[in-house]
Coordinates of C-alpha atoms in Angstrom, one line a residue:
X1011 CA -120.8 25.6 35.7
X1012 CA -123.1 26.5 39.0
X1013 CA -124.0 22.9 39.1
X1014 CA -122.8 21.6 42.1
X1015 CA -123.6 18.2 43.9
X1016 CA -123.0 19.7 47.7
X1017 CA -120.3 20.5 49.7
X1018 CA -119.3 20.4 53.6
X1019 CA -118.5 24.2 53.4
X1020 CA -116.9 26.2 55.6
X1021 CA -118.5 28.2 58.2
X1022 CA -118.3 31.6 57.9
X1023 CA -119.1 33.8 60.5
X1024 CA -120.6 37.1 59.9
X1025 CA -121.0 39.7 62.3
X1026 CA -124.7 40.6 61.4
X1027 CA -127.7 40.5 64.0
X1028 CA -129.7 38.4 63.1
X1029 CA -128.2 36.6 60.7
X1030 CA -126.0 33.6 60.7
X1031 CA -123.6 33.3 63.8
X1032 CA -122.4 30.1 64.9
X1033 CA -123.9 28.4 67.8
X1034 CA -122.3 26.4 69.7
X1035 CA -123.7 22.8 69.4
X1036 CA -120.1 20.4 70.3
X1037 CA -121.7 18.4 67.1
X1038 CA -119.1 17.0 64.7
X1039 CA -120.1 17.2 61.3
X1040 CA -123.5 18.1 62.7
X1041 CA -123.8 14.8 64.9
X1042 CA -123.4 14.5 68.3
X1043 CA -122.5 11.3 70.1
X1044 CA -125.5 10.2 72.5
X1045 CA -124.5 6.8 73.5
X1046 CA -122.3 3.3 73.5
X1047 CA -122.7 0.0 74.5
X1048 CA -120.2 -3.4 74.3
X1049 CA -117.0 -4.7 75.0
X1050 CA -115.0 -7.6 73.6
X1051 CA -116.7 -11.0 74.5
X1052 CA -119.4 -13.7 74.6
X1053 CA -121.3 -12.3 77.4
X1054 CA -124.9 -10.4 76.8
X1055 CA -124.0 -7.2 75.4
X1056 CA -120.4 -7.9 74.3
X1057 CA -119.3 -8.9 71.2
X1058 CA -116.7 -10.2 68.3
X1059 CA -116.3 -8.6 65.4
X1060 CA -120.2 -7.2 64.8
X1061 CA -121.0 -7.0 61.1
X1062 CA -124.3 -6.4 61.0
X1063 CA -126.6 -4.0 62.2
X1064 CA -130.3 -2.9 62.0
X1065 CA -133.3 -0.9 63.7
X1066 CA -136.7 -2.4 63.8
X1067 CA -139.9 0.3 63.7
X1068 CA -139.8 0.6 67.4
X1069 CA -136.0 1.5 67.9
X1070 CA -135.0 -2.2 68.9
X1071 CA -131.3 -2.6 67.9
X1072 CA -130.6 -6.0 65.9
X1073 CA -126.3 -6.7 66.1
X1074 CA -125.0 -9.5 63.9
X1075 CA -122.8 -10.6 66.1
X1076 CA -120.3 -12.4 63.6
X1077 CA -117.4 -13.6 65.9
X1078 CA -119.9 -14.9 68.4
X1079 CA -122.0 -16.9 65.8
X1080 CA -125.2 -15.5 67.0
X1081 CA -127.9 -12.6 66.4
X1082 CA -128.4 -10.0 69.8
X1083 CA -131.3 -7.6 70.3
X1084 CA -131.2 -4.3 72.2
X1085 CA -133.4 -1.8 72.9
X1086 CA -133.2 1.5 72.2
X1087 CA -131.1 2.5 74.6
X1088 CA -128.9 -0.4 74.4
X1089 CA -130.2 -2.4 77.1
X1090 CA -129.5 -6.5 76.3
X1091 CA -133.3 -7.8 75.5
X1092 CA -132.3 -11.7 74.2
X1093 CA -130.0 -13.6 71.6
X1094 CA -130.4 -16.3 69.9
X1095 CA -128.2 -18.1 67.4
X1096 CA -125.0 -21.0 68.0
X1097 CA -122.1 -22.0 65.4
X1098 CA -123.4 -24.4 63.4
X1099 CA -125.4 -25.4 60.0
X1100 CA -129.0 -26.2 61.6
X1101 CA -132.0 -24.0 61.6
X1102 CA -131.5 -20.6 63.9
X1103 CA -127.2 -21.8 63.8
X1104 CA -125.2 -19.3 62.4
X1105 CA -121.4 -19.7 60.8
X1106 CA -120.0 -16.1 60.9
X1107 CA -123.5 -14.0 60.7
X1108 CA -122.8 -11.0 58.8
X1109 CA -125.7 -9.5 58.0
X1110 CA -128.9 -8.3 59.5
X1111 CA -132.1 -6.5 58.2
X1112 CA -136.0 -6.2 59.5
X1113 CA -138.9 -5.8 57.5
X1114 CA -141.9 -4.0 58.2
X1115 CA -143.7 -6.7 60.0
X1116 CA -140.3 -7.2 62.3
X1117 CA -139.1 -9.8 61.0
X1118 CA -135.5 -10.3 61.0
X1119 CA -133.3 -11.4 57.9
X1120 CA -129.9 -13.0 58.6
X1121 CA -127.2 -13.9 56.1
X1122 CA -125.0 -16.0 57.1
X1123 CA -121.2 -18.2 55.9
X1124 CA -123.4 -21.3 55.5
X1125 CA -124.7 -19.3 52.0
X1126 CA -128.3 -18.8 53.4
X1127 CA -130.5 -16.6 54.5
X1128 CA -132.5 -17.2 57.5
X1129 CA -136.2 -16.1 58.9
X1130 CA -136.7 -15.3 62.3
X1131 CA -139.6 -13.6 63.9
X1132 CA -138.9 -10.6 66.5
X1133 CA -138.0 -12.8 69.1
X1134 CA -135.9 -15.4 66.9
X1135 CA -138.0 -18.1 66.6
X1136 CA -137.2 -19.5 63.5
X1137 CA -139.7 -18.9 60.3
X1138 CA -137.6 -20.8 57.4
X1139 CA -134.7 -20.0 55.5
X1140 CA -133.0 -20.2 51.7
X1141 CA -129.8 -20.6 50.1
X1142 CA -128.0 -18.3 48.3
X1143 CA -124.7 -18.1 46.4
X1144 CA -122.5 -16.5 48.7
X1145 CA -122.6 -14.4 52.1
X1146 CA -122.8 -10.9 52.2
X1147 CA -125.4 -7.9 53.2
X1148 CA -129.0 -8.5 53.2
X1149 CA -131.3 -5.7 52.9
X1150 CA -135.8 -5.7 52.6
X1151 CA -137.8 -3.1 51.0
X1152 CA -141.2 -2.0 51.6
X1153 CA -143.0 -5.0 50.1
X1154 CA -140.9 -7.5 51.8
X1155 CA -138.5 -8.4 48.8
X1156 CA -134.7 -9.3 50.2
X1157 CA -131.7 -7.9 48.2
X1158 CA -128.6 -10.1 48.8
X1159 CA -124.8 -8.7 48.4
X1160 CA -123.2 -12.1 46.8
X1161 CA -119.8 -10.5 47.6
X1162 CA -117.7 -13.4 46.3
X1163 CA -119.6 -13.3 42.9
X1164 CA -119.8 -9.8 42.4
X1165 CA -123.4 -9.1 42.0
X1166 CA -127.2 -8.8 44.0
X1167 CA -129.5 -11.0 44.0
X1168 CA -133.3 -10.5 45.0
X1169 CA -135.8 -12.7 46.6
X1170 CA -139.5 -12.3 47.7
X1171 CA -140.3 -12.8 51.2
X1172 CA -140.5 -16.3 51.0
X1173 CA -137.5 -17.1 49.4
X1174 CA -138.3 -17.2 45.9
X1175 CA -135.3 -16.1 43.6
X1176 CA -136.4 -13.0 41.5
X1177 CA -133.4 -11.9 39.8
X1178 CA -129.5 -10.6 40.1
X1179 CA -127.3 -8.4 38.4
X1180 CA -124.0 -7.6 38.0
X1181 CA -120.5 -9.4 37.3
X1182 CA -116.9 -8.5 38.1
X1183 CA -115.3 -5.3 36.5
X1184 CA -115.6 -1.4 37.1
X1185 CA -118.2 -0.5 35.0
X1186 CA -121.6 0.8 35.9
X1187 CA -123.5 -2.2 37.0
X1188 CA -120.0 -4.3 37.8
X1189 CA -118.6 -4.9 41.3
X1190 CA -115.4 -5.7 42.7
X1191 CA -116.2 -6.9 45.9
X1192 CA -119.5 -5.6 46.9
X1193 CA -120.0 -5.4 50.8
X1194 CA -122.9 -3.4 52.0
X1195 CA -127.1 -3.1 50.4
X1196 CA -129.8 -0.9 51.4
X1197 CA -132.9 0.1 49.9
X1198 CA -134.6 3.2 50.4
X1199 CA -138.6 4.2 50.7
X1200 CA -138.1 5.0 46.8
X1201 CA -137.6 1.1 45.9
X1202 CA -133.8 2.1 45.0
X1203 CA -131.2 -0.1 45.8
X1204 CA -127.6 1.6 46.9
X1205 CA -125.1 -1.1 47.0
X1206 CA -121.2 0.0 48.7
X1207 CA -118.7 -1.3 45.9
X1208 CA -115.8 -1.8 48.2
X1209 CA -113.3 -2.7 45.8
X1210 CA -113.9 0.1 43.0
X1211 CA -114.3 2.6 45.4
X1212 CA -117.6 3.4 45.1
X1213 CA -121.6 4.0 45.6
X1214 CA -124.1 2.6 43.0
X1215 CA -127.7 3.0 42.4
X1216 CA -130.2 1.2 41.0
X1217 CA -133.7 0.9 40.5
X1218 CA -135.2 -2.2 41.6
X1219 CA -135.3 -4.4 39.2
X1220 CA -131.1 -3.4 39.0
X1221 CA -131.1 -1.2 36.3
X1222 CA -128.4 1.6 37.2
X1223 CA -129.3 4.7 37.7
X1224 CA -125.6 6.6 38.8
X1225 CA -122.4 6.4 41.1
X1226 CA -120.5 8.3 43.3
X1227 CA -117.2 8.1 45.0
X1228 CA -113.5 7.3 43.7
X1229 CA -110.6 6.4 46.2
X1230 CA -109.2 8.8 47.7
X1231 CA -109.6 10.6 51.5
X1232 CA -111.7 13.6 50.3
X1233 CA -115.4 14.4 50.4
X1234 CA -117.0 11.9 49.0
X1235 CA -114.2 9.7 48.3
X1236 CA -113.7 6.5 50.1
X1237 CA -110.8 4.2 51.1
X1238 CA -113.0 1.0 52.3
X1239 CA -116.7 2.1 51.6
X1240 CA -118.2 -1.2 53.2
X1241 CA -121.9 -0.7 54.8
X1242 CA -124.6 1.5 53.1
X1243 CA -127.8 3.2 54.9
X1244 CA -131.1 5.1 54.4
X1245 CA -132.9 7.4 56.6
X1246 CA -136.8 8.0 55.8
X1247 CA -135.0 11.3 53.4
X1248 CA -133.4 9.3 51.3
X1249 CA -130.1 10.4 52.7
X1250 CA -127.5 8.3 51.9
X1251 CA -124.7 7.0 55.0
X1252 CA -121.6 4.9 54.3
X1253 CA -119.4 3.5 56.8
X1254 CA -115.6 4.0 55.1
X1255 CA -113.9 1.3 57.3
X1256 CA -110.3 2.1 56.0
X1257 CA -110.5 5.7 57.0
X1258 CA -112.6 5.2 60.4
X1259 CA -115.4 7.3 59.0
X1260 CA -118.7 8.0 58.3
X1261 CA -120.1 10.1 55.5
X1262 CA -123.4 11.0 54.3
X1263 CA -124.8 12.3 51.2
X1264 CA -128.4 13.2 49.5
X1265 CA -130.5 10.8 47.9
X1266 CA -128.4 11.8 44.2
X1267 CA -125.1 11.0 46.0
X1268 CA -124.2 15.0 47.2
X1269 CA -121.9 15.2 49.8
X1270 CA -123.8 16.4 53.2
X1271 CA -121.4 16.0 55.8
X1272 CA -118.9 13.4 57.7
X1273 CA -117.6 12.5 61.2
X1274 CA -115.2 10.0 62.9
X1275 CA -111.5 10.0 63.4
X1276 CA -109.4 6.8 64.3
X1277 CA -109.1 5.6 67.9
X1278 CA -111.5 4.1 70.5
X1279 CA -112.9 7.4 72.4
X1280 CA -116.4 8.8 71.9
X1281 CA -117.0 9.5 68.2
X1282 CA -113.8 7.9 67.0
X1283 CA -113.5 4.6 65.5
X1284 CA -111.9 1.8 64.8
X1285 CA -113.6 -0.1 61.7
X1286 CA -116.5 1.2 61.4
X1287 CA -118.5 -1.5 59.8
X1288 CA -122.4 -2.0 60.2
X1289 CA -124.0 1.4 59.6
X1290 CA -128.0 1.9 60.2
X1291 CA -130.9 4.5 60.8
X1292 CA -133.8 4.8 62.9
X1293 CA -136.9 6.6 62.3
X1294 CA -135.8 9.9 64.3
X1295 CA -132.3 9.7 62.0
X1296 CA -130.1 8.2 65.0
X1297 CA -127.1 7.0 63.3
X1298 CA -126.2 3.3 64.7
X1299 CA -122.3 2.4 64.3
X1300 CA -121.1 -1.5 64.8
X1301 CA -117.1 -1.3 64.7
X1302 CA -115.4 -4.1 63.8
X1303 CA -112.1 -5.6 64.7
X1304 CA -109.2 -3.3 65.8
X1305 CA -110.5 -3.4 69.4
X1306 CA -113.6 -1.6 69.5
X1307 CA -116.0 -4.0 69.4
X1308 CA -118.7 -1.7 70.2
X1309 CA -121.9 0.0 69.5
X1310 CA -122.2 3.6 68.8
X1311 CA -125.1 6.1 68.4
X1312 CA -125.6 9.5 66.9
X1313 CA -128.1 12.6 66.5
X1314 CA -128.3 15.5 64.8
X1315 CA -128.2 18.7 66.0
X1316 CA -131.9 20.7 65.9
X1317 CA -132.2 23.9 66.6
X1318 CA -135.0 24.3 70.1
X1319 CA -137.3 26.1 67.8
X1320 CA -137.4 22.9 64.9
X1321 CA -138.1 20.0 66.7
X1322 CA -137.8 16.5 65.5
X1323 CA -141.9 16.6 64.3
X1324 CA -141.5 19.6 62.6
X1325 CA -142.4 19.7 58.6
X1326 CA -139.3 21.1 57.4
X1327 CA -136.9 20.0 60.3
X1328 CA -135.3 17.2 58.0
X1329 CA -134.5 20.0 55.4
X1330 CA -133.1 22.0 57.9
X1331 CA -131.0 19.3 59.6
X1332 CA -129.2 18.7 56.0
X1333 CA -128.4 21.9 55.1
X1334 CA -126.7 22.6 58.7
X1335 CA -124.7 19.6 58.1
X1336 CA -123.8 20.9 54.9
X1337 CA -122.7 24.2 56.2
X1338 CA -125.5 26.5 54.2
X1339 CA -126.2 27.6 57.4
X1340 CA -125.5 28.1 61.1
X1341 CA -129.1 28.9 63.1
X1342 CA -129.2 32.6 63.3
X1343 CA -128.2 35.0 65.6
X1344 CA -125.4 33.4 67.6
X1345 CA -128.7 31.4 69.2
X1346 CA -129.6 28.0 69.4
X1347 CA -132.8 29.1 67.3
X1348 CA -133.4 28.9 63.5
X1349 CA -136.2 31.0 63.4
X1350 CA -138.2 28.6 61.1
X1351 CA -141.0 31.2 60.2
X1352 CA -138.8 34.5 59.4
X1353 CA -138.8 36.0 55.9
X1354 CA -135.3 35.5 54.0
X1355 CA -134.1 38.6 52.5
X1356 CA -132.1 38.9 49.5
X1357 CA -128.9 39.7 50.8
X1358 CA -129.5 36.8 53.3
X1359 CA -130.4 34.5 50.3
X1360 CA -126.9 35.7 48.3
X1361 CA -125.3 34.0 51.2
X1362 CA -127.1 31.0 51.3
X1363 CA -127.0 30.6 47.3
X1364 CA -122.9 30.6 47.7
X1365 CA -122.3 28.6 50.3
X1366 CA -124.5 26.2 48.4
X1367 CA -121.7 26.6 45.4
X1368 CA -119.2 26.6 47.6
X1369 CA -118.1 29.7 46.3
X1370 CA -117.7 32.6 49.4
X1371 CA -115.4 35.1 48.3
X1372 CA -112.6 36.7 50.3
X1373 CA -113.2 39.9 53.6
X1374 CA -112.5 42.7 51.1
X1375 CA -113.7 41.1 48.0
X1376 CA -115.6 44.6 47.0
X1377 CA -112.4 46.7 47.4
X1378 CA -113.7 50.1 46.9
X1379 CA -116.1 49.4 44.3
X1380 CA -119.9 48.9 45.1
X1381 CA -122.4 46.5 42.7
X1382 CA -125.2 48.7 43.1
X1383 CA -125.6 51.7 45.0
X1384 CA -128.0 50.3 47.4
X1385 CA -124.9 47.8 48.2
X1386 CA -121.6 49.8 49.6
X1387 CA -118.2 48.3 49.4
X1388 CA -118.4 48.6 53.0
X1389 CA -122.0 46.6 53.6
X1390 CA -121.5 43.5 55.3
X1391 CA -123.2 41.5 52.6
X1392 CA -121.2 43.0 49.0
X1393 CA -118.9 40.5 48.7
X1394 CA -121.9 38.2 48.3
X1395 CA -123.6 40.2 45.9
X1396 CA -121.2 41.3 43.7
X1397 CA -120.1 37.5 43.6
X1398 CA -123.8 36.7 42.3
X1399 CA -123.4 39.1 39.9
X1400 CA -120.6 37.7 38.8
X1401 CA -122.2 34.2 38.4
X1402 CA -124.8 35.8 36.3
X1403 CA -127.4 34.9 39.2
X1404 CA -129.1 38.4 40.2
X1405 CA -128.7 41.9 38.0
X1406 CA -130.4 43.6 40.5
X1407 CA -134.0 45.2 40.6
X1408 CA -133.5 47.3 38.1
X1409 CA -132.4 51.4 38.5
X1410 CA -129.3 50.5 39.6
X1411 CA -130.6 48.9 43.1
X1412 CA -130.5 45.1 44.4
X1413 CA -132.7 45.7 47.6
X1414 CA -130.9 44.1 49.9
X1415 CA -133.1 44.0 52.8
X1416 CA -136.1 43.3 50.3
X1417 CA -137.4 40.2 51.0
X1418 CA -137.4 37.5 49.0
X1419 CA -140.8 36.2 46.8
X1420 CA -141.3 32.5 45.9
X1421 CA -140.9 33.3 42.0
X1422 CA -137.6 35.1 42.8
X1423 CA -136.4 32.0 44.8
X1424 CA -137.3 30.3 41.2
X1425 CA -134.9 32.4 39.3
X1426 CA -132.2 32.7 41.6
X1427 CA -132.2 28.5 41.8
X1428 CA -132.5 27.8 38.6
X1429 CA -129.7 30.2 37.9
X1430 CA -128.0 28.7 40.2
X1431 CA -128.2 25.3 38.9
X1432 CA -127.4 26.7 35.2
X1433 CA -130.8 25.4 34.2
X1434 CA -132.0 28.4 33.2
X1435 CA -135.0 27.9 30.1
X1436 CA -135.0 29.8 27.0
X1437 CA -138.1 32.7 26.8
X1438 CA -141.5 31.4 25.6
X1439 CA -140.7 28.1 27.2
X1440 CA -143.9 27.9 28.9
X1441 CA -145.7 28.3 25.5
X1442 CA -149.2 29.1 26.2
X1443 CA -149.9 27.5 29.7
X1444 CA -148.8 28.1 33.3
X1445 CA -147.3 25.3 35.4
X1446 CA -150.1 26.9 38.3
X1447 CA -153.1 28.2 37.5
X1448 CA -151.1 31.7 39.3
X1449 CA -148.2 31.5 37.1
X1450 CA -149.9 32.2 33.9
X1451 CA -147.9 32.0 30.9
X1452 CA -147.7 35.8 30.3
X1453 CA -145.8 36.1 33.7
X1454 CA -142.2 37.3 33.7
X1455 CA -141.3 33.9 36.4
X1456 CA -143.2 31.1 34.3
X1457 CA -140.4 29.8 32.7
X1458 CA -138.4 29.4 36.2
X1459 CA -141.3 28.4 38.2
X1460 CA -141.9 25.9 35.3
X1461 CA -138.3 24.3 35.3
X1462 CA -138.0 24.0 39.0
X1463 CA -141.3 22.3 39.0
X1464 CA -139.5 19.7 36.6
X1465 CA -136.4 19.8 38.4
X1466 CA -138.3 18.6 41.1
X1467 CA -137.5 21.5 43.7
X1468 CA -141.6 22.4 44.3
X1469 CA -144.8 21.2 44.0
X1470 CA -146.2 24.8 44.8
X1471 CA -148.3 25.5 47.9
X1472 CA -151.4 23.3 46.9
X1473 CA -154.7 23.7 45.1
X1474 CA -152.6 24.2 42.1
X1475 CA -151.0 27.1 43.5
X1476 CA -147.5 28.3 43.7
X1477 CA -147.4 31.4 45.5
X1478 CA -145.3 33.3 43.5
X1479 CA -145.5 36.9 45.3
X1480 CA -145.7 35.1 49.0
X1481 CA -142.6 35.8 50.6
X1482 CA -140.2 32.7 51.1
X1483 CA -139.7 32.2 55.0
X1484 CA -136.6 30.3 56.1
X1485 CA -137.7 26.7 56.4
X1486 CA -139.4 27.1 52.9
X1487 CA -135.6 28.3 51.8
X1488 CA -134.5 25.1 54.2
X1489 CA -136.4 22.8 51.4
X1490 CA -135.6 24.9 48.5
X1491 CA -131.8 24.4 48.9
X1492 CA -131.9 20.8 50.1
X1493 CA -134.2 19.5 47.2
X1494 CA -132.1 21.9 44.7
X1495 CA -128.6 21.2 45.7
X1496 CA -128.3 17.9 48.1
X1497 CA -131.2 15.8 46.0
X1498 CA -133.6 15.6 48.9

């Protein structure tokens, strides 16, 4: 089977110009550490134990700051704004505040070891506040609803803004829809709720009303396995970030749980950690860490690598960010450039579809025998065609030719992807209609164009177009793999 979730491939370095050299961006797992703030203590800008973290619209940095009893703001850069928050049971107290989210009017949502959640505007005056049946993670969606993590009870409960109880879900076990001791919520932009199962191991979706939608993760200190999966996150993606605390890492995956990348190593240096608890995302994709425990006692930021020519307001710089991360490719030319706008060329997408599968054969995998003729044994890119061959993914152009340094077309990228993903539609599927109005039902691509429409790979190129003769330029390849292989 070619289905594959997503992998944290190997880098492979081939000595092509042009093509897909490694440049040297000192970014683990395709972060790199921009900043820190705290120490252990009760003064501004230290802390105890920080649960819970969040990012307001602007960049403002919200830290439940559990052992402390109280709730500290930051700004972007980590300079101390204001705190409020005491131990106690009264209105703005806090016993043991462990978690923290902002809705979209700034508002800030505490949960807290007195079994409530509490209201505060930006600056934390206090708005009112609601019981709940026991402390955990607190997360808001886009219409202001609150999702609860009752981690002694094993289950989520939801609230309007107000307070009002809307429903829960879940009870103790292993099943889908179970918990066994549920620590981390978040919902993304889609109205899905991912809650971190601690106990079983675990991620689990839902839609949001709590109806499950799939899992990932079983213990284990793999990709994509967890130890002590305790804090969830969304960028604006989809993308998926878990804070393992047991293994002092974080990981990240696509919106349909494929594993992107991780980063973090145990000990109390840049990029290392030391229970790694509170995990959130700005709007730029800044990764905000709160360790716990152990020491630390610390914020710490990260960004992702862009190449200079995709900055951050580029249209397909997400895509590209996630499939750096995930090792499809390294920017090209031994540069710090991605060259957005170049055409791809078939043996250049051979490489990209396998490193996508994870499946890059061995230097001399062509021995002395040559899949086409237009291929040599000896041509830098054989090993990947004859491997695609293999999979049943290309037979060539016909004539005995692959074209190697043909480039690409849009309904070519349709069969190679839906090939790819084994998804491939028996003939006459598009019956007597076209999925665009130039992809008629008589063309040789319609039933691939077709499928990866439903798979939700494209949407074409607008006005009911797809394009399928326009040559496929390497950001467009950026958001064909993503989509296809990483969920995005």
């Amino acid at each position: 089977m070619h289905r594959i979730l997503g992998f944290m491939t190997t880098i492979i370095l081939i000595g092509v110009v042009g093509l897909f050299l490694v440049p040297s961006v000192g970014a683990e797992g395709g972060y790199s550490f921009l900043r820190t703030w705290g120490t252990y203590g009760p003064g501004a800008g230290q802390f105890y134990d920080p649960h819970g973290i969040a990012v307001d619209s602007e960049g403002n940095v919200y830290v439940a700051d559990t052992g402390n009893d109280r709730l500290q703001k930051f700004d972007p850069n980590g300079t101390f704004l204001t705190q409020w928050g005491a131990l106690g049971s009264g209105r703005g107290q806090f016993y043991w505040p462990v978690g923290v989210a902002i809705d979209n009017s700034g508002n800030v949502y505490v949960a807290d070891y007195n079994h409530r959640i509490q209201k505060f505007d930006p600056n934390g005056t206090f708005m009112t506040m609601w019981g709940i049946s026991s402390a955990g993670k607190v997360a808001v969606d886009n219409s202001g609803n609150v999702y609860v993590v009752a981690t002694d009870d094993n289950r989520i409960q939801k609230f309007g803004p107000d307070g009002t109880f809307i429903t829960q879900w879940g009870t103790l076990g292993s099943r889908n829809g179970q918990f066994h001791e549920p620590y981390g919520v978040a919902v993304g932009n889609s109205g899905n709720v991912y809650v971190a199962d601690y106990g079983n191991s675990r991620i689990q979706e839902f839609d949001p009303n709590g109806t499950f939608i799939t899992k990932w993760g079983t213990y284990g200190l793999g990709n994509g396995q967890f130890i002590g999966p305790y804090e969830v996150a969304v960028d604006n993606s989809g993308n998926v970030y878990v804070s393992d605390w047991d293994y002092n890492r974080i990981q990240k995956f696509g919106p349909n749980g494929a594993f992107i990348t991780k980063w973090g190593t145990t000990g109390s240096g840049n990029g290392e950690f030391n229970g790694p608890g509170g995990v959130a995302v700005n709007s730029s994709r800044d990764v905000y860490v709160a360790e716990v425990e152990k020491g630390n006692n610390r914020i710490q930021v990260f960004s992702p690598y862009r190449f200079d020519d995709t900055p951050l307001d580029y249209w397909a710089t997400p895509f590209i960010e996630v499939i750096f991360q995930a090792g499809y490719t390294t920017g090209y030319g031994g540069t710090t450039e991605f060259k957005p706008e170049y055409e791809v060329t078939r043996e250049q997408m051979a490489v990209f579809i396998l490193r996508a599968l994870n499946d890059i054969p061995a230097d001399g995998y062509c021995g002395s025998t040559a899949p086409f003729s237009d291929v040599p044994a000896d041509r830098w890119s054989c090993k990947y065609v004859k491997r695609l061959v293999e999979l049943g993914i290309t037979s060539g152009i016909g004539g005995g030719l692959f074209g190697p340094e043909g480039v690409v077309t849009r309904e070519q990228m349709a069969a190679f992807i839906t090939r790819a993903l084994d998804e491939v539609p028996a003939d006459g599927y598009c019956g007597t209609e076209g999925p665009f109005t130039d992809v008629p039902y008589s063309l040789w691509s319609c039933k691939y164009v077709k499928r990866l429409v439903e798979l939700g790979i494209t949407a074409g190129i607008g006005e009911g177009l797809y394009g399928p003769g326009n040559p496929v330029t390497r950001a467009q390849m950026a958001v064909f793999l993503a989509r296809a292989f990483l969920g995005m």
